[in-house]
CSV table of C-alpha atoms in Angstrom, one decimal:
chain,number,residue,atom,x,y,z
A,1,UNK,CA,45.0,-45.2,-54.4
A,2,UNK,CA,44.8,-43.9,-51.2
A,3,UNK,CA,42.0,-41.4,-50.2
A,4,UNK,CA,42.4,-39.0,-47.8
A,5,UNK,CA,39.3,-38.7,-45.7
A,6,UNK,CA,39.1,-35.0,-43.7
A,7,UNK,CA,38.0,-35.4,-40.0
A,8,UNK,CA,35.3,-33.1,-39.6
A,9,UNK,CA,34.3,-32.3,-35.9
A,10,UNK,CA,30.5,-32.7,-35.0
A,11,UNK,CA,29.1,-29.3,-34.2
A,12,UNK,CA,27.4,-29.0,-30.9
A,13,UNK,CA,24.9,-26.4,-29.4
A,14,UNK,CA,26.6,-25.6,-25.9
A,15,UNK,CA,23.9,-26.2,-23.1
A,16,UNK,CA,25.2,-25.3,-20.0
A,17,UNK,CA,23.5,-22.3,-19.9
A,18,UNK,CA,20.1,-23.6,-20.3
A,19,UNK,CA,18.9,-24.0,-16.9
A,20,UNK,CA,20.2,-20.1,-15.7
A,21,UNK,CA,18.4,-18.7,-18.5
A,22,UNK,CA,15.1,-20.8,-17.4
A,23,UNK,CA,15.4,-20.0,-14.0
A,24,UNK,CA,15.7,-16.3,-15.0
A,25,UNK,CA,12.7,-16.2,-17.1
A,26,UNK,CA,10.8,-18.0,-14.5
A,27,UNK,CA,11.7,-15.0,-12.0
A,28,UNK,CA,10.9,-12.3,-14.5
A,29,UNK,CA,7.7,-13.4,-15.4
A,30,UNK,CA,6.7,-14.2,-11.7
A,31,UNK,CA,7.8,-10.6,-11.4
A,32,UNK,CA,5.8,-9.0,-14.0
A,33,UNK,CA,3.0,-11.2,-13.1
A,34,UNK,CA,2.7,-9.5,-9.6
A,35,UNK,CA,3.5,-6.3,-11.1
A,36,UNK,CA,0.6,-6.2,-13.5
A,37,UNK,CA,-1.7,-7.5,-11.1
A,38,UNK,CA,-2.0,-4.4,-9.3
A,39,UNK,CA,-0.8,-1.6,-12.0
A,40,UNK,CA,-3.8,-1.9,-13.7
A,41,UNK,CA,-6.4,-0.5,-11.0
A,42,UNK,CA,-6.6,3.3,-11.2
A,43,UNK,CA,-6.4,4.7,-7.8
A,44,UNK,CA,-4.4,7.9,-6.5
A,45,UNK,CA,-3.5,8.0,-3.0
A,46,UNK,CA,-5.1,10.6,-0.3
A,47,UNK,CA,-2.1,13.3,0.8
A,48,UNK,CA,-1.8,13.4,4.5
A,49,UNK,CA,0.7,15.8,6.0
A,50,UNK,CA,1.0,13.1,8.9
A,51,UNK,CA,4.9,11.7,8.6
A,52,UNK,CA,4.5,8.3,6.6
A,53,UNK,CA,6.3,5.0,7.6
A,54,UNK,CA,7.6,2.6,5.1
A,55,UNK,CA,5.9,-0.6,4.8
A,56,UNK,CA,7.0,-4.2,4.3
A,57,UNK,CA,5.3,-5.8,1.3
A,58,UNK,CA,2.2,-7.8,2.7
A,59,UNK,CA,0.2,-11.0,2.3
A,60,UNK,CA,-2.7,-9.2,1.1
A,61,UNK,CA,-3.7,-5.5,-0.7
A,62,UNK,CA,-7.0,-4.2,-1.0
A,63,UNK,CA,-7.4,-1.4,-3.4
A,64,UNK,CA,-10.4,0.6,-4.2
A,65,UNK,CA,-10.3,2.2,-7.1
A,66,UNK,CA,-11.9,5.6,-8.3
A,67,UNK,CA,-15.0,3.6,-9.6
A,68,UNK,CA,-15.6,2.5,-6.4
A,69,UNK,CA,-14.4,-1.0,-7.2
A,70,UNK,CA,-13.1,-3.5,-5.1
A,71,UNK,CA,-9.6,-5.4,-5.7
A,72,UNK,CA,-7.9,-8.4,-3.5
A,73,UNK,CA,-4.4,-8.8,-4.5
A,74,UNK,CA,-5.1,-7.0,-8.0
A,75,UNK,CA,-8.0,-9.1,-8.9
A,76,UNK,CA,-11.4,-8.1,-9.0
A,77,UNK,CA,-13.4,-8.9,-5.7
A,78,UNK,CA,-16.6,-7.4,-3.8
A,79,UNK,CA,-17.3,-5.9,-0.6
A,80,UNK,CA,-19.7,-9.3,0.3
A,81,UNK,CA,-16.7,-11.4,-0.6
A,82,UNK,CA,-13.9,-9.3,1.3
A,83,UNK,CA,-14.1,-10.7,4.9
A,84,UNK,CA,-14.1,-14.2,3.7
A,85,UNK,CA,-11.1,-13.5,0.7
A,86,UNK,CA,-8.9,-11.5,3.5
A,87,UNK,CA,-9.5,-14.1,6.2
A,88,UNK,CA,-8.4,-17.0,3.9
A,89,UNK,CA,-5.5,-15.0,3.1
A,90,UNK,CA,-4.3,-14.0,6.7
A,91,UNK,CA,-5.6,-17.4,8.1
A,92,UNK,CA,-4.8,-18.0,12.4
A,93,UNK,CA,-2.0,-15.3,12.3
A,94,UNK,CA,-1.5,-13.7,15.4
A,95,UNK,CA,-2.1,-9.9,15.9
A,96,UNK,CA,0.8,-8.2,14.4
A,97,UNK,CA,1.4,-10.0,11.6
A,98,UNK,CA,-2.1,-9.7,9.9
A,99,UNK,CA,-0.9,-7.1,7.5
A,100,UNK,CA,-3.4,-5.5,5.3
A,101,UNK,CA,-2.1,-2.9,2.8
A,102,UNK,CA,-5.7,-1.1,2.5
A,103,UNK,CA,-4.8,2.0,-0.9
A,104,UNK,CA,-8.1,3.9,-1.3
A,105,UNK,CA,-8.6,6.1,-4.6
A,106,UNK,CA,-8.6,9.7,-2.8
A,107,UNK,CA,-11.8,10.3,-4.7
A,108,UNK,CA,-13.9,7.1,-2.8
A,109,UNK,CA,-17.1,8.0,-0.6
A,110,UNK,CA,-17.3,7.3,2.9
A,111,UNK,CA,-20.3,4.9,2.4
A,112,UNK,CA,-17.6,2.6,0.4
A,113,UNK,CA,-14.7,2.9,2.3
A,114,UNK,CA,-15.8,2.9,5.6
A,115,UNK,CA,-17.8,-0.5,4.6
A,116,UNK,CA,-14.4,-1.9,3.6
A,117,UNK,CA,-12.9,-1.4,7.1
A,118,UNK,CA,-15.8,-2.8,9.0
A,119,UNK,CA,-15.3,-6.0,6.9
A,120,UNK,CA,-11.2,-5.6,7.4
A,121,UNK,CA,-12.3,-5.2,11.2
A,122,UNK,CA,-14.2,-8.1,11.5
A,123,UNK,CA,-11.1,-10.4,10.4
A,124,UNK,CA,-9.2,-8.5,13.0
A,125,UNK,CA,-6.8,-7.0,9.8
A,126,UNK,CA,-3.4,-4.4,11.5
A,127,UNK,CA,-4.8,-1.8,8.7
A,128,UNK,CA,-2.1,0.3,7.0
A,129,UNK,CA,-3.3,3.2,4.5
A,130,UNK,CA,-1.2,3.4,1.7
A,131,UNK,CA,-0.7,7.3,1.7
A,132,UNK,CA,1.4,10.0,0.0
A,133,UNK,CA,3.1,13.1,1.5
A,134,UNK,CA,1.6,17.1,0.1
A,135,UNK,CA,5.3,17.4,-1.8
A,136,UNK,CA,4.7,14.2,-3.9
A,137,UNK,CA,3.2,15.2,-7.7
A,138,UNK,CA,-0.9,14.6,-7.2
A,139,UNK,CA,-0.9,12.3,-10.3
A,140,UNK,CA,0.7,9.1,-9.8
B,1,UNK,CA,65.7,-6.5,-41.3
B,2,UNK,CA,62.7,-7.6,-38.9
B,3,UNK,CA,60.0,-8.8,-40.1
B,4,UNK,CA,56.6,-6.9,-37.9
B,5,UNK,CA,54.5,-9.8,-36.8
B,6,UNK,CA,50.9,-9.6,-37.3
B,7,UNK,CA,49.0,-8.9,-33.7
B,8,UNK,CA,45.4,-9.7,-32.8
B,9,UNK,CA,43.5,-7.3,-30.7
B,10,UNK,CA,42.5,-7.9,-27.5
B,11,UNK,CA,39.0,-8.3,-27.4
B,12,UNK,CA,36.5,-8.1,-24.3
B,13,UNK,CA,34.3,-11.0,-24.1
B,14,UNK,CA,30.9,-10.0,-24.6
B,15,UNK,CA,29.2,-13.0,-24.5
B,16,UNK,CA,27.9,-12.5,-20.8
B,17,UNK,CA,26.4,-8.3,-22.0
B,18,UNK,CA,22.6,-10.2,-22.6
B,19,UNK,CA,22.6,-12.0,-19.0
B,20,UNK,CA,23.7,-9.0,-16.6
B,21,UNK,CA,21.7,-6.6,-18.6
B,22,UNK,CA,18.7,-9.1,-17.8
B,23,UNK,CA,19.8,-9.6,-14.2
B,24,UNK,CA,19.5,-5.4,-14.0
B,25,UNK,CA,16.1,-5.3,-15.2
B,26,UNK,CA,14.7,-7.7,-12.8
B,27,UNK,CA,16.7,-6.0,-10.0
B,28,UNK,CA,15.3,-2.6,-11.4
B,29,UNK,CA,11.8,-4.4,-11.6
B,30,UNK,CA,12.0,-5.9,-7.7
B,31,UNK,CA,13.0,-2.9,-6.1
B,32,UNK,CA,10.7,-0.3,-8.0
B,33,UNK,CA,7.6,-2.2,-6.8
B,34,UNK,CA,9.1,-2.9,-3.3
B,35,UNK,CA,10.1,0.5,-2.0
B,36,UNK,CA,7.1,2.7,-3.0
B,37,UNK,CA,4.5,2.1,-0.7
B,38,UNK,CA,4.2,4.2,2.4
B,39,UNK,CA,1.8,5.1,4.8
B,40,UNK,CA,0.1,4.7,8.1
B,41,UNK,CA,-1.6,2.2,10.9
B,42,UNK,CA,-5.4,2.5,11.4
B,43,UNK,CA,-7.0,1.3,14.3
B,44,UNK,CA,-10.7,-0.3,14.0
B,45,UNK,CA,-13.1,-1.9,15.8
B,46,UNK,CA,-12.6,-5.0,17.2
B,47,UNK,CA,-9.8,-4.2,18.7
B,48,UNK,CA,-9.4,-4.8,22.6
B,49,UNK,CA,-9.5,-0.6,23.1
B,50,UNK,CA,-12.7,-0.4,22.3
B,51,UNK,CA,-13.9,-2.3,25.4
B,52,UNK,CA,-13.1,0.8,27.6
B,53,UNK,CA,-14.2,3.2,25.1
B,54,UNK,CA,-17.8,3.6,26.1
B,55,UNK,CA,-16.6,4.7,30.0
B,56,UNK,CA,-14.7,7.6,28.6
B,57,UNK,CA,-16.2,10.7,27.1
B,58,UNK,CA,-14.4,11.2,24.5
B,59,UNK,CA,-14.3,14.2,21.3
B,60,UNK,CA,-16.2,13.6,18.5
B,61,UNK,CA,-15.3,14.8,15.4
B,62,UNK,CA,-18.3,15.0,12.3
B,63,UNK,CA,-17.2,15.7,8.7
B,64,UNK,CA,-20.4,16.5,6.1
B,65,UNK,CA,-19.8,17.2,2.7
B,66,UNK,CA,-19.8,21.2,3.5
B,67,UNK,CA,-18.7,21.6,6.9
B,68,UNK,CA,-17.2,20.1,10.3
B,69,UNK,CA,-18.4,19.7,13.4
B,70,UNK,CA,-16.1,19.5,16.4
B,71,UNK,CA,-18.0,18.7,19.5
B,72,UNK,CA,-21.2,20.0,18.5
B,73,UNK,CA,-20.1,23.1,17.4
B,74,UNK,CA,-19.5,24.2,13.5
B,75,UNK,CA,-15.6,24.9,13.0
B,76,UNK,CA,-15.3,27.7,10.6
B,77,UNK,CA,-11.9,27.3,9.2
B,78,UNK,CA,-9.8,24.2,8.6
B,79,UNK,CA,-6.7,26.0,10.4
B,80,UNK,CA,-8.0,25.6,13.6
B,81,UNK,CA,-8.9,21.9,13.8
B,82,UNK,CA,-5.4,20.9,14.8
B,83,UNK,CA,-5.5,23.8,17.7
B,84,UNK,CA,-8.8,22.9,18.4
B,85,UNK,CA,-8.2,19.2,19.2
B,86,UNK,CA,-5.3,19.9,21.0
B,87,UNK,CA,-7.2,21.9,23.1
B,88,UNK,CA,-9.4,19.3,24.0
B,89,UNK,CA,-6.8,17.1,24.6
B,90,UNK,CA,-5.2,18.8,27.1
B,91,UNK,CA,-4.0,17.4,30.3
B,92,UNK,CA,-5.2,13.6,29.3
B,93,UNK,CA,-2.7,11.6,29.4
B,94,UNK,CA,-4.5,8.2,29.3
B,95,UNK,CA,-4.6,6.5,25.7
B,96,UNK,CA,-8.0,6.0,26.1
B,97,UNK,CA,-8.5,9.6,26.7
B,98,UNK,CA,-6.9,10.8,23.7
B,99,UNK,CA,-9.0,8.8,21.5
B,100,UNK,CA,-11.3,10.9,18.8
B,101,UNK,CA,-14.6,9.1,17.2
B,102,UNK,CA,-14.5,10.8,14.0
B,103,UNK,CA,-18.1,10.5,12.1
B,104,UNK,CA,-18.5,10.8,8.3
B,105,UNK,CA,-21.3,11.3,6.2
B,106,UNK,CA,-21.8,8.8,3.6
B,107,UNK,CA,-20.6,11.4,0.9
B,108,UNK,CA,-17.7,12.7,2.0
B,109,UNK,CA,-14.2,11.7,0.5
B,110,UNK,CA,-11.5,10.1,1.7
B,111,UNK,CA,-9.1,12.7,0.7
B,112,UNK,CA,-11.3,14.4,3.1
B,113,UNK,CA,-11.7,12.0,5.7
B,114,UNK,CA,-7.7,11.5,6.1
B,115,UNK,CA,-7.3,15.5,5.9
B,116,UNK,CA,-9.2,14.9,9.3
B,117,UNK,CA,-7.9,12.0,10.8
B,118,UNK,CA,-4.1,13.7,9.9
B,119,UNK,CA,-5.3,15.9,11.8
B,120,UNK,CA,-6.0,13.9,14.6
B,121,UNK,CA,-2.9,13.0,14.5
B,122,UNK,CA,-0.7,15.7,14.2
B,123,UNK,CA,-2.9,17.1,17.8
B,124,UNK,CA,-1.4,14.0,19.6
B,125,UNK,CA,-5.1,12.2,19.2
B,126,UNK,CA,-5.6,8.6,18.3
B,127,UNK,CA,-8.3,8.5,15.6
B,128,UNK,CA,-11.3,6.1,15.6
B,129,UNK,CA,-13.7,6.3,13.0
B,130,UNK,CA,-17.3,5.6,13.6
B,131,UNK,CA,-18.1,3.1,11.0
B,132,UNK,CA,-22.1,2.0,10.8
B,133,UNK,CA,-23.0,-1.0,10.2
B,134,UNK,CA,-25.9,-2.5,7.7
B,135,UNK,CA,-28.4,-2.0,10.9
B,136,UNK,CA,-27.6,1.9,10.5
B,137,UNK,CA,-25.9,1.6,14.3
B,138,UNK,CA,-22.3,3.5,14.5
B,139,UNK,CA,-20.0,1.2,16.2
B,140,UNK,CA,-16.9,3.0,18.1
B,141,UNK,CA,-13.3,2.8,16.8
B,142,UNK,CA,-10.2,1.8,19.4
């Protein structure tokens, strides 16, 4: 007797895709991860009538938040460490490209602030203030 | 008589919907934290300016907590600053003319501190803050 014996065709997962959909995962977390960093610190920006430029995303950000505290980059830092922090950051730049986005809650005494740009002064940091204009809402 | 043949629809491929839906939110994600920050240059010291500084005499410009100081005179409204410093700034051309030491008291804020050095500004002055070091010494901006 003959037996008929069905063919059946091996089934197969198709992995081309594999390596896009790494690659985009790899990007969205690197994005998120840089986007967290600094979305956590509570700070509102001083209002300045002053006509504001737009500014190129830097190598470093220092924030100080409304409880005074100090952040490099997002993560937690101190005035004592700032100067040495910023400096490995902006390295032997020349003048003109040592960036420092400086944002300072609008609510930070001058005995904090005016400490951080002495330090930011002493590394020779070009100092932008992150600022907003009167019509922008006051809470960010 | 014909027979009507049985037709499939034509179907969009949807396989690719998850992957450009992704791509979006990453887009959305980039430029939403690229394009927000704006603001302005400060100058501080350490800067070559500040050499010449001391060889000029130059306005100066105290905020306290309750009142400001232009000079060494009290300025009774805040209207007047910009005037004011214009005023003083008249007929100096020279950069290092223009420049205004602006000194804060340790409490002030710096809400109030840029409402100042906007002002400054909007006068045509360059804005230096006096910052003091640990030694209690103010050192000159630009």
């Amino acid at each position: 007797m003959k037996v008929i014996r069905r063919r059946t065709n091996a089934s197969a997962i198709p992995l081309c895709s594999t390596a896009d959909i790494a690659f985009l995962l790899l990007i969205f977390f690197m994005v998120l991860a840089k986007a967290t960093n600094e979305s956590t610190v509570d700070w509102k920006p001083a209002i300045t009538p002053v006509p504001l430029n737009m500014m190129s995303n830097s190598a470093v950000t220092v924030i100080v938040d409304r409880q005074n505290s100090l952040f490099i980059n997002g993560m937690p830092s101190s005035v004592a460490e700032l100067k040495d922090s910023v400096g490995a950051y902006l390295g032997n730049k020349p003048r003109g490209q040592r960036q420092v986005l400086l944002k300072v809650d609008r609510e930070v005494p001058a005995r904090v602030f005016t400490q951080v740009m002495l330090e930011l002064g002493e590394v020779s940091a070009d100092i932008f203030r992150i600022l907003e204009p009167p019509s922008a809402p006051l809470n960010r | 008589m014909r027979k009507l043949k049985k037709r499939e629809l034509p179907e969009i491929p949807l396989a690719s919907t998850a992957d450009v839906a992704f791509l979006l939110l990453i887009f959305f994600l980039v430029a939403a934290s690229a394009g927000t920050d704006r603001g302005l240059p400060l100058d501080l010291p350490g800067t070559e300016r500040s050499k010449d500084l001391k060889e000029v005499e130059n306005l100066e410009i105290t905020i306290k907590p309750d009142m400001l100081l232009v000079g060494a005179k009290p300025l009774e409204q805040d209207e007047d600053l910009v005037e004011k410093i214009r005023f003083h700034l008249e007929g100096k051309i020279n950069p290092e003319e223009r420049v205004v030491l602006i000194q804060a008291d340790d409490a002030v804020s710096y809400q109030r501190w840029t409402e100042v050095v906007s002002a400054v500004e909007l006068a045509g002055g360059i804005p230096a803050p006096q910052i003091e070091e640990a030694g209690g010494e103010a050192s000159p901006g630009p």
